[in-house]
């Protein structure tokens, strides 16, 4: 098996577990659901801004590499793949907040029913 595939899978699994721990802590320390929703909204906005900035920079590098007619296009393509992988990891991190919220709210409802 290819070690880069294993590396990628392990990286995503670590991102999932790490983000579940992080979001669990955020939800446990939050004053309300609006507080977490505000943080998550800011994080999504940061994803959009950084994604757009990276796309603009990659487009500029592609134009520069096309003008110079060297092996620069292959390097920009490789850089774009790494940027896409990094973007996917950060999106995975943010998306994990939704199942963690669902699990914690479900557990809280169950505990509340048990107490009453």
PDB file of N, CA, C and O in Angstrom, residues 42-89:
ATOM      1  N   UNK A  42     -18.050  32.792  12.241  1.00  0.00           N
ATOM      2  CA  UNK A  42     -16.782  33.487  11.983  1.00  0.00           C
ATOM      3  C   UNK A  42     -15.756  32.549  11.361  1.00  0.00           C
ATOM      4  O   UNK A  42     -14.984  32.949  10.485  1.00  0.00           O
ATOM      5  N   UNK A  43     -15.763  31.296  11.809  1.00  0.00           N
ATOM      6  CA  UNK A  43     -14.830  30.324  11.246  1.00  0.00           C
ATOM      7  C   UNK A  43     -15.150  30.026   9.784  1.00  0.00           C
ATOM      8  O   UNK A  43     -14.244  29.935   8.949  1.00  0.00           O
ATOM      9  N   UNK A  44     -16.451  29.904   9.455  1.00  0.00           N
ATOM     10  CA  UNK A  44     -16.821  29.693   8.055  1.00  0.00           C
ATOM     11  C   UNK A  44     -16.450  30.899   7.198  1.00  0.00           C
ATOM     12  O   UNK A  44     -15.995  30.751   6.058  1.00  0.00           O
ATOM     13  N   UNK A  45     -16.627  32.101   7.729  1.00  0.00           N
ATOM     14  CA  UNK A  45     -16.234  33.303   6.985  1.00  0.00           C
ATOM     15  C   UNK A  45     -14.733  33.325   6.750  1.00  0.00           C
ATOM     16  O   UNK A  45     -14.276  33.710   5.664  1.00  0.00           O
ATOM     17  N   UNK A  46     -13.959  32.888   7.737  1.00  0.00           N
ATOM     18  CA  UNK A  46     -12.504  32.818   7.564  1.00  0.00           C
ATOM     19  C   UNK A  46     -12.146  31.794   6.489  1.00  0.00           C
ATOM     20  O   UNK A  46     -11.242  32.036   5.679  1.00  0.00           O
ATOM     21  N   UNK A  47     -12.869  30.681   6.441  1.00  0.00           N
ATOM     22  CA  UNK A  47     -12.629  29.684   5.387  1.00  0.00           C
ATOM     23  C   UNK A  47     -12.836  30.292   4.007  1.00  0.00           C
ATOM     24  O   UNK A  47     -12.029  30.087   3.095  1.00  0.00           O
ATOM     25  N   UNK A  48     -13.932  31.022   3.870  1.00  0.00           N
ATOM     26  CA  UNK A  48     -14.248  31.625   2.564  1.00  0.00           C
ATOM     27  C   UNK A  48     -13.182  32.652   2.172  1.00  0.00           C
ATOM     28  O   UNK A  48     -12.691  32.650   1.037  1.00  0.00           O
ATOM     29  N   UNK A  49     -12.803  33.528   3.109  1.00  0.00           N
ATOM     30  CA  UNK A  49     -11.811  34.548   2.798  1.00  0.00           C
ATOM     31  C   UNK A  49     -10.453  33.938   2.466  1.00  0.00           C
ATOM     32  O   UNK A  49      -9.806  34.329   1.482  1.00  0.00           O
ATOM     33  N   UNK A  50      -9.991  32.995   3.285  1.00  0.00           N
ATOM     34  CA  UNK A  50      -8.692  32.383   3.011  1.00  0.00           C
ATOM     35  C   UNK A  50      -8.723  31.544   1.742  1.00  0.00           C
ATOM     36  O   UNK A  50      -7.747  31.516   0.989  1.00  0.00           O
ATOM     37  N   UNK A  51      -9.844  30.867   1.502  1.00  0.00           N
ATOM     38  CA  UNK A  51      -9.968  30.102   0.254  1.00  0.00           C
ATOM     39  C   UNK A  51      -9.905  31.004  -0.967  1.00  0.00           C
ATOM     40  O   UNK A  51      -9.241  30.691  -1.967  1.00  0.00           O
ATOM     41  N   UNK A  52     -10.591  32.135  -0.899  1.00  0.00           N
ATOM     42  CA  UNK A  52     -10.547  33.099  -2.003  1.00  0.00           C
ATOM     43  C   UNK A  52      -9.169  33.696  -2.195  1.00  0.00           C
ATOM     44  O   UNK A  52      -8.691  33.851  -3.324  1.00  0.00           O
ATOM     45  N   UNK A  53      -8.509  34.019  -1.085  1.00  0.00           N
ATOM     46  CA  UNK A  53      -7.155  34.566  -1.165  1.00  0.00           C
ATOM     47  C   UNK A  53      -6.181  33.559  -1.774  1.00  0.00           C
ATOM     48  O   UNK A  53      -5.371  33.912  -2.648  1.00  0.00           O
ATOM     49  N   UNK A  54      -6.286  32.315  -1.359  1.00  0.00           N
ATOM     50  CA  UNK A  54      -5.412  31.271  -1.911  1.00  0.00           C
ATOM     51  C   UNK A  54      -5.700  31.066  -3.397  1.00  0.00           C
ATOM     52  O   UNK A  54      -4.780  30.881  -4.197  1.00  0.00           O
ATOM     53  N   UNK A  55      -6.982  31.108  -3.781  1.00  0.00           N
ATOM     54  CA  UNK A  55      -7.327  30.953  -5.195  1.00  0.00           C
ATOM     55  C   UNK A  55      -6.748  32.083  -6.031  1.00  0.00           C
ATOM     56  O   UNK A  55      -6.229  31.856  -7.137  1.00  0.00           O
ATOM     57  N   UNK A  56      -6.812  33.303  -5.513  1.00  0.00           N
ATOM     58  CA  UNK A  56      -6.245  34.448  -6.243  1.00  0.00           C
ATOM     59  C   UNK A  56      -4.732  34.303  -6.375  1.00  0.00           C
ATOM     60  O   UNK A  56      -4.163  34.527  -7.454  1.00  0.00           O
ATOM     61  N   UNK A  57      -4.066  33.914  -5.280  1.00  0.00           N
ATOM     62  CA  UNK A  57      -2.614  33.728  -5.338  1.00  0.00           C
ATOM     63  C   UNK A  57      -2.214  32.608  -6.302  1.00  0.00           C
ATOM     64  O   UNK A  57      -1.244  32.742  -7.052  1.00  0.00           O
ATOM     65  N   UNK A  58      -2.968  31.512  -6.288  1.00  0.00           N
ATOM     66  CA  UNK A  58      -2.667  30.413  -7.218  1.00  0.00           C
ATOM     67  C   UNK A  58      -2.916  30.832  -8.665  1.00  0.00           C
ATOM     68  O   UNK A  58      -2.174  30.426  -9.565  1.00  0.00           O
ATOM     69  N   UNK A  59      -3.948  31.634  -8.895  1.00  0.00           N
ATOM     70  CA  UNK A  59      -4.199  32.124 -10.256  1.00  0.00           C
ATOM     71  C   UNK A  59      -3.065  33.023 -10.716  1.00  0.00           C
ATOM     72  O   UNK A  59      -2.616  32.942 -11.875  1.00  0.00           O
ATOM     73  N   UNK A  60      -2.566  33.881  -9.828  1.00  0.00           N
ATOM     74  CA  UNK A  60      -1.441  34.751 -10.182  1.00  0.00           C
ATOM     75  C   UNK A  60      -0.184  33.921 -10.449  1.00  0.00           C
ATOM     76  O   UNK A  60       0.551  34.193 -11.412  1.00  0.00           O
ATOM     77  N   UNK A  61       0.060  32.909  -9.622  1.00  0.00           N
ATOM     78  CA  UNK A  61       1.223  32.032  -9.859  1.00  0.00           C
ATOM     79  C   UNK A  61       1.088  31.267 -11.164  1.00  0.00           C
ATOM     80  O   UNK A  61       2.077  31.059 -11.873  1.00  0.00           O
ATOM     81  N   UNK A  62      -0.132  30.836 -11.487  1.00  0.00           N
ATOM     82  CA  UNK A  62      -0.357  30.118 -12.751  1.00  0.00           C
ATOM     83  C   UNK A  62      -0.090  31.034 -13.940  1.00  0.00           C
ATOM     84  O   UNK A  62       0.543  30.626 -14.925  1.00  0.00           O
ATOM     85  N   UNK A  63      -0.576  32.260 -13.866  1.00  0.00           N
ATOM     86  CA  UNK A  63      -0.334  33.218 -14.961  1.00  0.00           C
ATOM     87  C   UNK A  63       1.153  33.497 -15.099  1.00  0.00           C
ATOM     88  O   UNK A  63       1.686  33.539 -16.219  1.00  0.00           O
ATOM     89  N   UNK A  64       1.840  33.665 -13.979  1.00  0.00           N
ATOM     90  CA  UNK A  64       3.278  33.904 -14.017  1.00  0.00           C
ATOM     91  C   UNK A  64       4.029  32.702 -14.586  1.00  0.00           C
ATOM     92  O   UNK A  64       4.951  32.858 -15.398  1.00  0.00           O
ATOM     93  N   UNK A  65       3.615  31.506 -14.190  1.00  0.00           N
ATOM     94  CA  UNK A  65       4.271  30.298 -14.699  1.00  0.00           C
ATOM     95  C   UNK A  65       3.986  30.084 -16.183  1.00  0.00           C
ATOM     96  O   UNK A  65       4.849  29.594 -16.916  1.00  0.00           O
ATOM     97  N   UNK A  66       2.799  30.457 -16.639  1.00  0.00           N
ATOM     98  CA  UNK A  66       2.469  30.308 -18.058  1.00  0.00           C
ATOM     99  C   UNK A  66       3.283  31.272 -18.919  1.00  0.00           C
ATOM    100  O   UNK A  66       3.675  30.944 -20.041  1.00  0.00           O
ATOM    101  N   UNK A  67       3.552  32.446 -18.394  1.00  0.00           N
ATOM    102  CA  UNK A  67       4.334  33.430 -19.137  1.00  0.00           C
ATOM    103  C   UNK A  67       5.794  33.003 -19.242  1.00  0.00           C
ATOM    104  O   UNK A  67       6.425  33.161 -20.284  1.00  0.00           O
ATOM    105  N   UNK A  68       6.327  32.437 -18.161  1.00  0.00           N
ATOM    106  CA  UNK A  68       7.744  32.052 -18.161  1.00  0.00           C
ATOM    107  C   UNK A  68       8.003  30.752 -18.903  1.00  0.00           C
ATOM    108  O   UNK A  68       9.147  30.455 -19.232  1.00  0.00           O
ATOM    109  N   UNK A  69       6.981  29.953 -19.165  1.00  0.00           N
ATOM    110  CA  UNK A  69       7.061  28.715 -19.940  1.00  0.00           C
ATOM    111  C   UNK A  69       8.111  27.737 -19.401  1.00  0.00           C
ATOM    112  O   UNK A  69       8.888  27.159 -20.141  1.00  0.00           O
ATOM    113  N   UNK A  70       8.108  27.533 -18.135  1.00  0.00           N
ATOM    114  CA  UNK A  70       9.016  26.564 -17.529  1.00  0.00           C
ATOM    115  C   UNK A  70       8.227  25.436 -16.882  1.00  0.00           C
ATOM    116  O   UNK A  70       7.094  25.145 -17.262  1.00  0.00           O
ATOM    117  N   UNK A  71       8.851  24.807 -15.920  1.00  0.00           N
ATOM    118  CA  UNK A  71       8.175  23.747 -15.177  1.00  0.00           C
ATOM    119  C   UNK A  71       7.346  24.312 -14.027  1.00  0.00           C
ATOM    120  O   UNK A  71       6.891  23.574 -13.157  1.00  0.00           O
ATOM    121  N   UNK A  72       7.150  25.586 -14.032  1.00  0.00           N
ATOM    122  CA  UNK A  72       6.417  26.245 -12.958  1.00  0.00           C
ATOM    123  C   UNK A  72       4.968  25.821 -12.855  1.00  0.00           C
ATOM    124  O   UNK A  72       4.406  25.787 -11.765  1.00  0.00           O
ATOM    125  N   UNK A  73       4.355  25.471 -14.001  1.00  0.00           N
ATOM    126  CA  UNK A  73       2.955  25.047 -13.960  1.00  0.00           C
ATOM    127  C   UNK A  73       2.787  23.776 -13.136  1.00  0.00           C
ATOM    128  O   UNK A  73       1.812  23.633 -12.399  1.00  0.00           O
ATOM    129  N   UNK A  74       3.721  22.851 -13.256  1.00  0.00           N
ATOM    130  CA  UNK A  74       3.641  21.628 -12.462  1.00  0.00           C
ATOM    131  C   UNK A  74       3.804  21.924 -10.977  1.00  0.00           C
ATOM    132  O   UNK A  74       3.137  21.318 -10.132  1.00  0.00           O
ATOM    133  N   UNK A  75       4.670  22.861 -10.660  1.00  0.00           N
ATOM    134  CA  UNK A  75       4.852  23.230  -9.256  1.00  0.00           C
ATOM    135  C   UNK A  75       3.613  23.928  -8.701  1.00  0.00           C
ATOM    136  O   UNK A  75       3.223  23.689  -7.557  1.00  0.00           O
ATOM    137  N   UNK A  76       2.983  24.773  -9.492  1.00  0.00           N
ATOM    138  CA  UNK A  76       1.757  25.441  -9.056  1.00  0.00           C
ATOM    139  C   UNK A  76       0.645  24.412  -8.886  1.00  0.00           C
ATOM    140  O   UNK A  76      -0.143  24.483  -7.934  1.00  0.00           O
ATOM    141  N   UNK A  77       0.595  23.428  -9.768  1.00  0.00           N
ATOM    142  CA  UNK A  77      -0.409  22.367  -9.651  1.00  0.00           C
ATOM    143  C   UNK A  77      -0.192  21.566  -8.369  1.00  0.00           C
ATOM    144  O   UNK A  77      -1.147  21.264  -7.642  1.00  0.00           O
ATOM    145  N   UNK A  78       1.046  21.243  -8.062  1.00  0.00           N
ATOM    146  CA  UNK A  78       1.343  20.518  -6.822  1.00  0.00           C
ATOM    147  C   UNK A  78       0.988  21.368  -5.602  1.00  0.00           C
ATOM    148  O   UNK A  78       0.433  20.866  -4.622  1.00  0.00           O
ATOM    149  N   UNK A  79       1.281  22.648  -5.664  1.00  0.00           N
ATOM    150  CA  UNK A  79       0.934  23.554  -4.572  1.00  0.00           C
ATOM    151  C   UNK A  79      -0.584  23.638  -4.408  1.00  0.00           C
ATOM    152  O   UNK A  79      -1.095  23.670  -3.281  1.00  0.00           O
ATOM    153  N   UNK A  80      -1.307  23.643  -5.514  1.00  0.00           N
ATOM    154  CA  UNK A  80      -2.769  23.682  -5.455  1.00  0.00           C
ATOM    155  C   UNK A  80      -3.325  22.426  -4.803  1.00  0.00           C
ATOM    156  O   UNK A  80      -4.301  22.483  -4.044  1.00  0.00           O
ATOM    157  N   UNK A  81      -2.719  21.283  -5.067  1.00  0.00           N
ATOM    158  CA  UNK A  81      -3.161  20.035  -4.432  1.00  0.00           C
ATOM    159  C   UNK A  81      -2.950  20.103  -2.926  1.00  0.00           C
ATOM    160  O   UNK A  81      -3.824  19.722  -2.136  1.00  0.00           O
ATOM    161  N   UNK A  82      -1.798  20.611  -2.499  1.00  0.00           N
ATOM    162  CA  UNK A  82      -1.536  20.742  -1.065  1.00  0.00           C
ATOM    163  C   UNK A  82      -2.496  21.742  -0.420  1.00  0.00           C
ATOM    164  O   UNK A  82      -2.967  21.542   0.701  1.00  0.00           O
ATOM    165  N   UNK A  83      -2.794  22.833  -1.118  1.00  0.00           N
ATOM    166  CA  UNK A  83      -3.748  23.814  -0.593  1.00  0.00           C
ATOM    167  C   UNK A  83      -5.143  23.211  -0.478  1.00  0.00           C
ATOM    168  O   UNK A  83      -5.855  23.462   0.510  1.00  0.00           O
ATOM    169  N   UNK A  84      -5.531  22.418  -1.459  1.00  0.00           N
ATOM    170  CA  UNK A  84      -6.844  21.764  -1.402  1.00  0.00           C
ATOM    171  C   UNK A  84      -6.911  20.779  -0.236  1.00  0.00           C
ATOM    172  O   UNK A  84      -7.943  20.695   0.448  1.00  0.00           O
ATOM    173  N   UNK A  85      -5.834  20.056   0.004  1.00  0.00           N
ATOM    174  CA  UNK A  85      -5.816  19.119   1.132  1.00  0.00           C
ATOM    175  C   UNK A  85      -5.902  19.872   2.457  1.00  0.00           C
ATOM    176  O   UNK A  85      -6.645  19.468   3.365  1.00  0.00           O
ATOM    177  N   UNK A  86      -5.186  20.962   2.577  1.00  0.00           N
ATOM    178  CA  UNK A  86      -5.261  21.772   3.795  1.00  0.00           C
ATOM    179  C   UNK A  86      -6.643  22.369   3.997  1.00  0.00           C
ATOM    180  O   UNK A  86      -7.164  22.403   5.112  1.00  0.00           O
ATOM    181  N   UNK A  87      -7.239  22.842   2.904  1.00  0.00           N
ATOM    182  CA  UNK A  87      -8.588  23.396   2.981  1.00  0.00           C
ATOM    183  C   UNK A  87      -9.584  22.316   3.389  1.00  0.00           C
ATOM    184  O   UNK A  87     -10.477  22.553   4.204  1.00  0.00           O
ATOM    185  N   UNK A  88      -9.430  21.104   2.844  1.00  0.00           N
ATOM    186  CA  UNK A  88     -10.321  19.997   3.208  1.00  0.00           C
ATOM    187  C   UNK A  88     -10.184  19.643   4.685  1.00  0.00           C
ATOM    188  O   UNK A  88     -11.178  19.339   5.350  1.00  0.00           O
ATOM    189  N   UNK A  89      -8.970  19.690   5.207  1.00  0.00           N
ATOM    190  CA  UNK A  89      -8.776  19.403   6.633  1.00  0.00           C
ATOM    191  C   UNK A  89      -9.445  20.455   7.513  1.00  0.00           C
ATOM    192  O   UNK A  89     -10.068  20.118   8.525  1.00  0.00           O
TER     193      UNK A  89
END
